[in-house]
PDB file of C-alpha atoms in Angstrom:
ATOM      1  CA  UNK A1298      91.189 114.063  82.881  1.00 46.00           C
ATOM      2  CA  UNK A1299      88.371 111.697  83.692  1.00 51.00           C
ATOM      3  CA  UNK A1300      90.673 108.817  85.099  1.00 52.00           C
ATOM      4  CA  UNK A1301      92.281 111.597  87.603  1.00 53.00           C
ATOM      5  CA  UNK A1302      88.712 112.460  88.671  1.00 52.00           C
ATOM      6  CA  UNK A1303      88.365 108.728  89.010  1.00 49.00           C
ATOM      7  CA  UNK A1304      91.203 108.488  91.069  1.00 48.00           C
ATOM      8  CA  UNK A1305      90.735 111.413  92.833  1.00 50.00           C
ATOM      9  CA  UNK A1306      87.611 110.336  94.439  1.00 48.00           C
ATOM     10  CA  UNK A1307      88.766 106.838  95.091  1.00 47.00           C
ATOM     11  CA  UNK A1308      92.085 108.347  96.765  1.00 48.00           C
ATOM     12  CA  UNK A1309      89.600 110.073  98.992  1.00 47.00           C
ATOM     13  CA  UNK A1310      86.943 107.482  99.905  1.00 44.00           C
ATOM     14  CA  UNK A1311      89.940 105.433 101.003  1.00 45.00           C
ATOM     15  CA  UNK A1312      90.890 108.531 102.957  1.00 44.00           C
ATOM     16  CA  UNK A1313      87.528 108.604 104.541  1.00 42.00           C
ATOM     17  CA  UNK A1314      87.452 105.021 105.593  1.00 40.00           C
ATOM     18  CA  UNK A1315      90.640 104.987 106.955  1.00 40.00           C
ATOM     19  CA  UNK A1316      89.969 107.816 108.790  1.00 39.00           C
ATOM     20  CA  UNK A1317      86.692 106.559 110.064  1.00 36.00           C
ATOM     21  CA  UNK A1318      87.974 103.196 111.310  1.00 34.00           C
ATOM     22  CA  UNK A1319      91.965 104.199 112.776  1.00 39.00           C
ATOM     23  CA  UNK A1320      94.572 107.146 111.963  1.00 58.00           C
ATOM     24  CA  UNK A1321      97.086 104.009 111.857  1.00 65.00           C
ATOM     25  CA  UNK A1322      96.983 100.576 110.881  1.00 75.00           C
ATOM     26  CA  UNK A1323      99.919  97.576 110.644  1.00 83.00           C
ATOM     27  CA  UNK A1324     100.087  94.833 108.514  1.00 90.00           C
ATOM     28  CA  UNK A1325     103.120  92.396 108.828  1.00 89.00           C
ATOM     29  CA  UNK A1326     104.237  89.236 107.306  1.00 94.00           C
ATOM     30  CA  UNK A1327     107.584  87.049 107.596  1.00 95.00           C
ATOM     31  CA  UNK A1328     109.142  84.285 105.666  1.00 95.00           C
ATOM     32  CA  UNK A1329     112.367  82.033 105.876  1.00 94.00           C
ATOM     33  CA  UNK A1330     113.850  79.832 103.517  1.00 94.00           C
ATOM     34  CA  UNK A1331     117.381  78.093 104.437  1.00 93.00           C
ATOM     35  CA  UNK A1332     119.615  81.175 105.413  1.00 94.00           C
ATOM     36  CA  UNK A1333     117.087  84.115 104.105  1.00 95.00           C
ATOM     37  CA  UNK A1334     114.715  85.357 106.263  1.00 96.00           C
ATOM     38  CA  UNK A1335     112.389  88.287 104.651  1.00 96.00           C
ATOM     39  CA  UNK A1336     110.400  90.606 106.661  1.00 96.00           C
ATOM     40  CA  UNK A1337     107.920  93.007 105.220  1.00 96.00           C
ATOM     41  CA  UNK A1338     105.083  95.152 106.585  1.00 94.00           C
ATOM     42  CA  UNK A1339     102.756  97.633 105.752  1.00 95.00           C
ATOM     43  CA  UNK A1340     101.670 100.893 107.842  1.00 91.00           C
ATOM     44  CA  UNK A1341      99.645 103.581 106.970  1.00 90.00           C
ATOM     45  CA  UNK A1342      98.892 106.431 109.403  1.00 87.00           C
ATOM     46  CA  UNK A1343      96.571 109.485 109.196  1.00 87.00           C
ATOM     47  CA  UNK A1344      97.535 113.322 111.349  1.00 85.00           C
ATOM     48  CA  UNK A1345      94.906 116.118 111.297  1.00 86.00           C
ATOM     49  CA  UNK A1346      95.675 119.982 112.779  1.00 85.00           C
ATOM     50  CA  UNK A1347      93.688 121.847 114.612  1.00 85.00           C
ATOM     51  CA  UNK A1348      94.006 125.337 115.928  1.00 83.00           C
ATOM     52  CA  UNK A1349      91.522 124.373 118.793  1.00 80.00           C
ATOM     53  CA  UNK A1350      88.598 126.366 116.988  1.00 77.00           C
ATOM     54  CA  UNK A1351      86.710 125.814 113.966  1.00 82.00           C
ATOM     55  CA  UNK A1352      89.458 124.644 111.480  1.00 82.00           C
ATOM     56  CA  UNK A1353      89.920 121.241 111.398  1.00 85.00           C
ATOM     57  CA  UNK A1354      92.498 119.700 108.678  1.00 86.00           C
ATOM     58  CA  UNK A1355      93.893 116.288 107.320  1.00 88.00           C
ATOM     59  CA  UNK A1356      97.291 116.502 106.719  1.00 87.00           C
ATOM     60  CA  UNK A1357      99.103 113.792 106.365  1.00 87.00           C
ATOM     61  CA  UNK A1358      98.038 110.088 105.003  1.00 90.00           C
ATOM     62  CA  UNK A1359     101.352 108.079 105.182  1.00 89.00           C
ATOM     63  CA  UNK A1360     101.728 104.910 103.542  1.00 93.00           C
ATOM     64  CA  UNK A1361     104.592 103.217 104.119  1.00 92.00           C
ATOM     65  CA  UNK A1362     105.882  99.572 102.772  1.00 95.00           C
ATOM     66  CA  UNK A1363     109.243  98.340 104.685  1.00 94.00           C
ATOM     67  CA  UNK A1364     111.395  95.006 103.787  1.00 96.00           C
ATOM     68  CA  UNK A1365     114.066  93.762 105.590  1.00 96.00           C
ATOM     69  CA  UNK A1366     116.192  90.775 104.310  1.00 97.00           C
ATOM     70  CA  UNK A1367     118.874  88.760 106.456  1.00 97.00           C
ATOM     71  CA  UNK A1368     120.909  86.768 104.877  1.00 96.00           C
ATOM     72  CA  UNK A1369     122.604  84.326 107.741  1.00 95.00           C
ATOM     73  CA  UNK A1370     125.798  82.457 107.356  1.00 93.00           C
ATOM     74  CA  UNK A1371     126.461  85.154 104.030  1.00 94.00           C
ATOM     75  CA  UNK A1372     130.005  84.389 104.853  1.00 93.00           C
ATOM     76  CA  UNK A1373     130.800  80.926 106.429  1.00 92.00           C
ATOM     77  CA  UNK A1374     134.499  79.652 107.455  1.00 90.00           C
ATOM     78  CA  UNK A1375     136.312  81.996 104.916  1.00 90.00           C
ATOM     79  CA  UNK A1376     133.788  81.388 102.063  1.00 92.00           C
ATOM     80  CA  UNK A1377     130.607  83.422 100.116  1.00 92.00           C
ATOM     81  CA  UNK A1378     127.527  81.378 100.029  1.00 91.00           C
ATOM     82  CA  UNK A1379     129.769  78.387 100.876  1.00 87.00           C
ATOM     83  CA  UNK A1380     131.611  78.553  97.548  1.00 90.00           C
ATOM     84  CA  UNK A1381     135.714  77.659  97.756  1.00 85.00           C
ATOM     85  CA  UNK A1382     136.155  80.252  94.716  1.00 87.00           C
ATOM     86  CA  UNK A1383     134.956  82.896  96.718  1.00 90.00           C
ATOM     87  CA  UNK A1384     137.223  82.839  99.932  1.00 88.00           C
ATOM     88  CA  UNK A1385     137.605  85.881 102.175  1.00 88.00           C
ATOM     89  CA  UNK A1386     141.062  85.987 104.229  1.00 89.00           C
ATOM     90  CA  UNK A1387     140.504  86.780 107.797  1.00 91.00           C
ATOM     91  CA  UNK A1388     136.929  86.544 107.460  1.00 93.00           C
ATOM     92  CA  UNK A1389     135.447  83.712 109.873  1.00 93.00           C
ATOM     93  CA  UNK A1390     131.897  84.557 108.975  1.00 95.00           C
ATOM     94  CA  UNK A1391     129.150  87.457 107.888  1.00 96.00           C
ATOM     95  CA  UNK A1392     125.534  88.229 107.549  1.00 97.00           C
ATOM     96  CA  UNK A1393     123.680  90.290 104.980  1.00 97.00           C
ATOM     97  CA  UNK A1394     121.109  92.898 105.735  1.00 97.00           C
ATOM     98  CA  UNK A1395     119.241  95.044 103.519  1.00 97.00           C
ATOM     99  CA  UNK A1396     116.302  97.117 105.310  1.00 96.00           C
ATOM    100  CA  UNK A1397     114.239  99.502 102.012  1.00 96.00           C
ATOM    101  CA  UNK A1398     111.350 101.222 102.943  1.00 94.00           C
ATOM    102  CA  UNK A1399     108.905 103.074 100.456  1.00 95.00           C
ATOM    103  CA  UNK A1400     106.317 106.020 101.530  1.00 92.00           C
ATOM    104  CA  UNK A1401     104.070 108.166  99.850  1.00 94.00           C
ATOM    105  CA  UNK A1402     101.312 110.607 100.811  1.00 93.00           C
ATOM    106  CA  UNK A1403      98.466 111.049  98.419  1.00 92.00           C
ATOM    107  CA  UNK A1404      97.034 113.988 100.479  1.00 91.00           C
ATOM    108  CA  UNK A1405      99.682 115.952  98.320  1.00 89.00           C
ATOM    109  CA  UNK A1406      97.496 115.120  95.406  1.00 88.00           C
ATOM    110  CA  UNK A1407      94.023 115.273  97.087  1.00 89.00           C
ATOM    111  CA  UNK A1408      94.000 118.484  98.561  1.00 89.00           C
ATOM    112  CA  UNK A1409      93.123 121.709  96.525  1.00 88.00           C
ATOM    113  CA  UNK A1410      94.769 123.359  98.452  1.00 87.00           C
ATOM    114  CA  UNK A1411      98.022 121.724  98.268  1.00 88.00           C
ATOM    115  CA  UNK A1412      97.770 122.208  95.047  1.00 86.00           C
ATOM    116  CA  UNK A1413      97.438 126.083  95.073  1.00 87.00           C
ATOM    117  CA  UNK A1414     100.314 126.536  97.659  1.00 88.00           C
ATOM    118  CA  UNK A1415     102.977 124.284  95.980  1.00 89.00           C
ATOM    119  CA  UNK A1416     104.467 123.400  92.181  1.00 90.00           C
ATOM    120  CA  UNK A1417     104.131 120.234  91.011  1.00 88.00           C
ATOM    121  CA  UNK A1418     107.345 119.349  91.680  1.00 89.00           C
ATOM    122  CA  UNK A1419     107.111 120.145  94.995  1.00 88.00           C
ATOM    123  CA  UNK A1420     103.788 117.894  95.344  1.00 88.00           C
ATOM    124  CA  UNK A1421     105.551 115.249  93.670  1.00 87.00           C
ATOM    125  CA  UNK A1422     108.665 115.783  96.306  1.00 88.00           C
ATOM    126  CA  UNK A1423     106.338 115.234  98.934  1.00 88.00           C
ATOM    127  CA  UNK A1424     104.189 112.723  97.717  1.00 91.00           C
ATOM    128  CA  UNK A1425     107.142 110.234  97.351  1.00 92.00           C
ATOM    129  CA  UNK A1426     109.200 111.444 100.489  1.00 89.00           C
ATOM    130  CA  UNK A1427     111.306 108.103 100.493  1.00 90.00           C
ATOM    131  CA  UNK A1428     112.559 105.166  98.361  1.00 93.00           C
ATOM    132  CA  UNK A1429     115.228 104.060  99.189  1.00 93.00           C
ATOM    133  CA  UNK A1430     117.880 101.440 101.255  1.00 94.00           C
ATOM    134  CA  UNK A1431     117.484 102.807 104.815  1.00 92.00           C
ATOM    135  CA  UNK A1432     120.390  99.740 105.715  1.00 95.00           C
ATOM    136  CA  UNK A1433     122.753  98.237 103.867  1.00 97.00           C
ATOM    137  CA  UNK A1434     125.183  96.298 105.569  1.00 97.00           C
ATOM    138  CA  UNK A1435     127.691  93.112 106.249  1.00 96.00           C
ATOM    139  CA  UNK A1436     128.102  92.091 109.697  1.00 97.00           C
ATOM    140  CA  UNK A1437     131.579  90.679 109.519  1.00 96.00           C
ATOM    141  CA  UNK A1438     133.590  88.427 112.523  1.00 96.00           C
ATOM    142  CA  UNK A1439     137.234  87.789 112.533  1.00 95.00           C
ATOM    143  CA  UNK A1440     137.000  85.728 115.061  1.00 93.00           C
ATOM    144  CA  UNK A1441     139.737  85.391 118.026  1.00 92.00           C
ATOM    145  CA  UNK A1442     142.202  88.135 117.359  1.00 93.00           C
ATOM    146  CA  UNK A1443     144.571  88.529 120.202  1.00 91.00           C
ATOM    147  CA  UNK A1444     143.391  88.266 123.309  1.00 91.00           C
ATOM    148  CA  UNK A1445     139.934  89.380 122.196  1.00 93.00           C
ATOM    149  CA  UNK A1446     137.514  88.996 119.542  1.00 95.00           C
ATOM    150  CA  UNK A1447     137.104  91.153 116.222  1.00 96.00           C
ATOM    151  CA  UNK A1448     134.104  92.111 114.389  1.00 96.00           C
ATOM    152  CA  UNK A1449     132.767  94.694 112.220  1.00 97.00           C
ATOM    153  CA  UNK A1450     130.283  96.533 110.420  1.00 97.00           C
ATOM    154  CA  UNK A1451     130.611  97.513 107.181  1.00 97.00           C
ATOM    155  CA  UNK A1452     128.161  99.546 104.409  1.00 97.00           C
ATOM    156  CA  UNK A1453     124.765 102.116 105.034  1.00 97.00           C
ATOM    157  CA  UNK A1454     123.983 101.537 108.739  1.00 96.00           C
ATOM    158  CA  UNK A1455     122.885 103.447 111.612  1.00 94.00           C
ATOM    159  CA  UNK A1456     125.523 104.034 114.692  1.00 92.00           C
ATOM    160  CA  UNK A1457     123.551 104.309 117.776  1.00 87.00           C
ATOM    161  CA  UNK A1458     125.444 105.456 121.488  1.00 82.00           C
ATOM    162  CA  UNK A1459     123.267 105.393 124.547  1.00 75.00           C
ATOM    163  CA  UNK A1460     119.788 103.865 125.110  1.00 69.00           C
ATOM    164  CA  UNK A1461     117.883 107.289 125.796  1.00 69.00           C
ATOM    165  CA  UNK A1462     113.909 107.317 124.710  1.00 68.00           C
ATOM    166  CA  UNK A1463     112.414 110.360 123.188  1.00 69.00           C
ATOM    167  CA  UNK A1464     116.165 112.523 123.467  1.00 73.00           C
ATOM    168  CA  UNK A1465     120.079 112.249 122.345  1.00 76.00           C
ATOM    169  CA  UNK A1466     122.363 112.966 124.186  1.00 79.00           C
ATOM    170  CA  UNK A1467     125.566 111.244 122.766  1.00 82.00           C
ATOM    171  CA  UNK A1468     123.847 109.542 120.012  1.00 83.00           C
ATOM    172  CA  UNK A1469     124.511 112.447 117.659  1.00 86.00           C
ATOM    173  CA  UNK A1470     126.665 110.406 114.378  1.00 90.00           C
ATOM    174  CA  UNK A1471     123.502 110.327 112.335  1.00 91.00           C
ATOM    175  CA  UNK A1472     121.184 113.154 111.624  1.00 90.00           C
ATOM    176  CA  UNK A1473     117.328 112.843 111.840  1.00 86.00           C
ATOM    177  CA  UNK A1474     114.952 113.513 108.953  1.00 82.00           C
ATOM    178  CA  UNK A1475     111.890 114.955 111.239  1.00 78.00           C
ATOM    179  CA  UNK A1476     110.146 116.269 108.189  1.00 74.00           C
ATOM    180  CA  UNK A1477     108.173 112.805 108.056  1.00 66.00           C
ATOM    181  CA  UNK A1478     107.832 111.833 111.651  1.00 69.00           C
ATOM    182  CA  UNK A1479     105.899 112.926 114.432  1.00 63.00           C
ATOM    183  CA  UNK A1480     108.126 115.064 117.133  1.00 57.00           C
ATOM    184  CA  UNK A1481     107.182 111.864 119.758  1.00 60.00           C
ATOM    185  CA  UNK A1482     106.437 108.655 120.161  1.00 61.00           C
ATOM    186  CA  UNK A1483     108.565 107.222 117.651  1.00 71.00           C
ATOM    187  CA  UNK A1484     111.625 105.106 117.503  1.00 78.00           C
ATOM    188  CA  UNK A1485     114.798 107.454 116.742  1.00 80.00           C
ATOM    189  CA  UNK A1486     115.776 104.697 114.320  1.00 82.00           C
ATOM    190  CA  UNK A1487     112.522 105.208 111.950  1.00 83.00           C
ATOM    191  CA  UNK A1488     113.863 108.641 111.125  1.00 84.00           C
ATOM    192  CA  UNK A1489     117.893 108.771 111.418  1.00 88.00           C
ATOM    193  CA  UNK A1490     119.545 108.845 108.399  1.00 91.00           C
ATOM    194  CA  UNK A1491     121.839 106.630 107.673  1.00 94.00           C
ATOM    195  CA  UNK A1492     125.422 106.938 106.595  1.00 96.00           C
ATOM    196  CA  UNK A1493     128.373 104.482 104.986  1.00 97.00           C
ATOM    197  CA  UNK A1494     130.217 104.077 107.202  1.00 97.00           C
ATOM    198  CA  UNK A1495     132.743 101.613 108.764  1.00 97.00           C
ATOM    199  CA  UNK A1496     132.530 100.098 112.405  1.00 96.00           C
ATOM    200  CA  UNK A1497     134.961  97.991 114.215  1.00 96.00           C
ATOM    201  CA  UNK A1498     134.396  96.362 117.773  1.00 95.00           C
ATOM    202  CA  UNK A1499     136.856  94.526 119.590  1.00 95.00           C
ATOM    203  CA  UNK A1500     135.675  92.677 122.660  1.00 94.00           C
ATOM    204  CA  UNK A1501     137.918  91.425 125.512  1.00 90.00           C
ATOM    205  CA  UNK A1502     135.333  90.462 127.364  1.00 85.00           C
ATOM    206  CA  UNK A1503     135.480  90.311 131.709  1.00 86.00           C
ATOM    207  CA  UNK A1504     138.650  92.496 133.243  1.00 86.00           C
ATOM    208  CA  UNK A1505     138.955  91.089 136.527  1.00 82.00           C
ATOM    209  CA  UNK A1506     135.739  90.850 139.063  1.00 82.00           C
ATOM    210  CA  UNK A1507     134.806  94.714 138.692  1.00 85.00           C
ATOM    211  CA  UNK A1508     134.294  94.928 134.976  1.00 87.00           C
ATOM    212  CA  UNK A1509     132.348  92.753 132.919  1.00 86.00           C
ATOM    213  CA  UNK A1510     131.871  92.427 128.720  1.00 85.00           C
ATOM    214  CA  UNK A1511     134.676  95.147 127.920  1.00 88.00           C
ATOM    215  CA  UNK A1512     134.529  96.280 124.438  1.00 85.00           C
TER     216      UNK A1512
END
């Protein structure tokens, strides 16, 4: 009991600063070695409500940890990683991606009153909303096929139509998880959720002078 009281009031000091000196903050980093690139960043974000009178509440401390990993040249000429046991047929090359992202909320365990509204499991629910792949995926090229050019995208990914800001209209294939993100202001692909799925593209490029990079 007296280390949760410990951590209890350090949970909410940290609260307090944070909230004193931003309601969000970004920390990023990036590293390449040969053919892996890894990205990773931390964010952490702070939302109060207010019904414009005397009640004044915080909400919402999100702290999220993201890593992306690219993996170039996964696939090269036919072969994994180079290797002449591992051949591919029809394969010309492929790149890895992994994208995981972690978030948790302490104000689920800060709160009092949280913690007389909701079970523990519920609390717990919400204090670990995500951890997980968001993208998992090959990128793969088959090269000339044809009179065009072949590739594909294979594993959990994210299927985007149209290049609309702050609405969908066509891009409708994956759902959004709003329950974590703000209703503006935010890229649609920090909350769509994505699906396996399987996506082929086959380019034939300029069709006479009217149409250009036909896919």
């Amino acid at each position: 009991m007296q280390i949760r009281a410990i951590c209890k009031k350090l949970f909410i000091l940290l609260g307090l600063v944070g909230t004193l000196v931003s309601t969000a903050h970004t920390t990023w980093a990036s590293t390449r070695i040969g053919n892996a690139e890894m990205q990773m960043w931390y964010r952490t974000r702070h939302t109060f409500h207010t019904d414009g009178g005397n009640n004044f509440n915080w909400v919402q401390w999100r702290n999220e940890a993201f890593f992306w990993f690219t993996y170039d040249d996964f696939v090269k000429n036919g072969k994994i990683l180079n290797q002449d046991s591992l051949a591919i047929p029809f394969v010309q090359g492929a790149t890895l991606n992994a994208r995981y992202r972690f978030r948790a909320d302490p104000t689920w365990t800060i709160r009092e009153s949280y913690r007389n509204q909701y079970s523990p499991h519920e609390r717990k629910s919400y204090l670990f909303p995500e951890n997980g792949f968001r993208d998992l995926f090959l990128d793969l090229d088959f090269g000339q096929v044809g009179i065009g050019k072949l590739t594909a995208r294979i594993g959990k990914q994210q299927i985007v139509w149209g290049e609309s800001d702050l609405y969908r209209s066509i891009d409708v294939i994956n759902p959004l998880r709003i329950d974590q993100n703000q209703g503006a202001g935010e890229k649609f692909d920090e909350f769509r959720t994505p699906l396996w799925a399987l996506k082929l593209n086959y380019s034939i490029g300029n069709v006479g002078s009217m149409f250009s990079n036909v896919f």
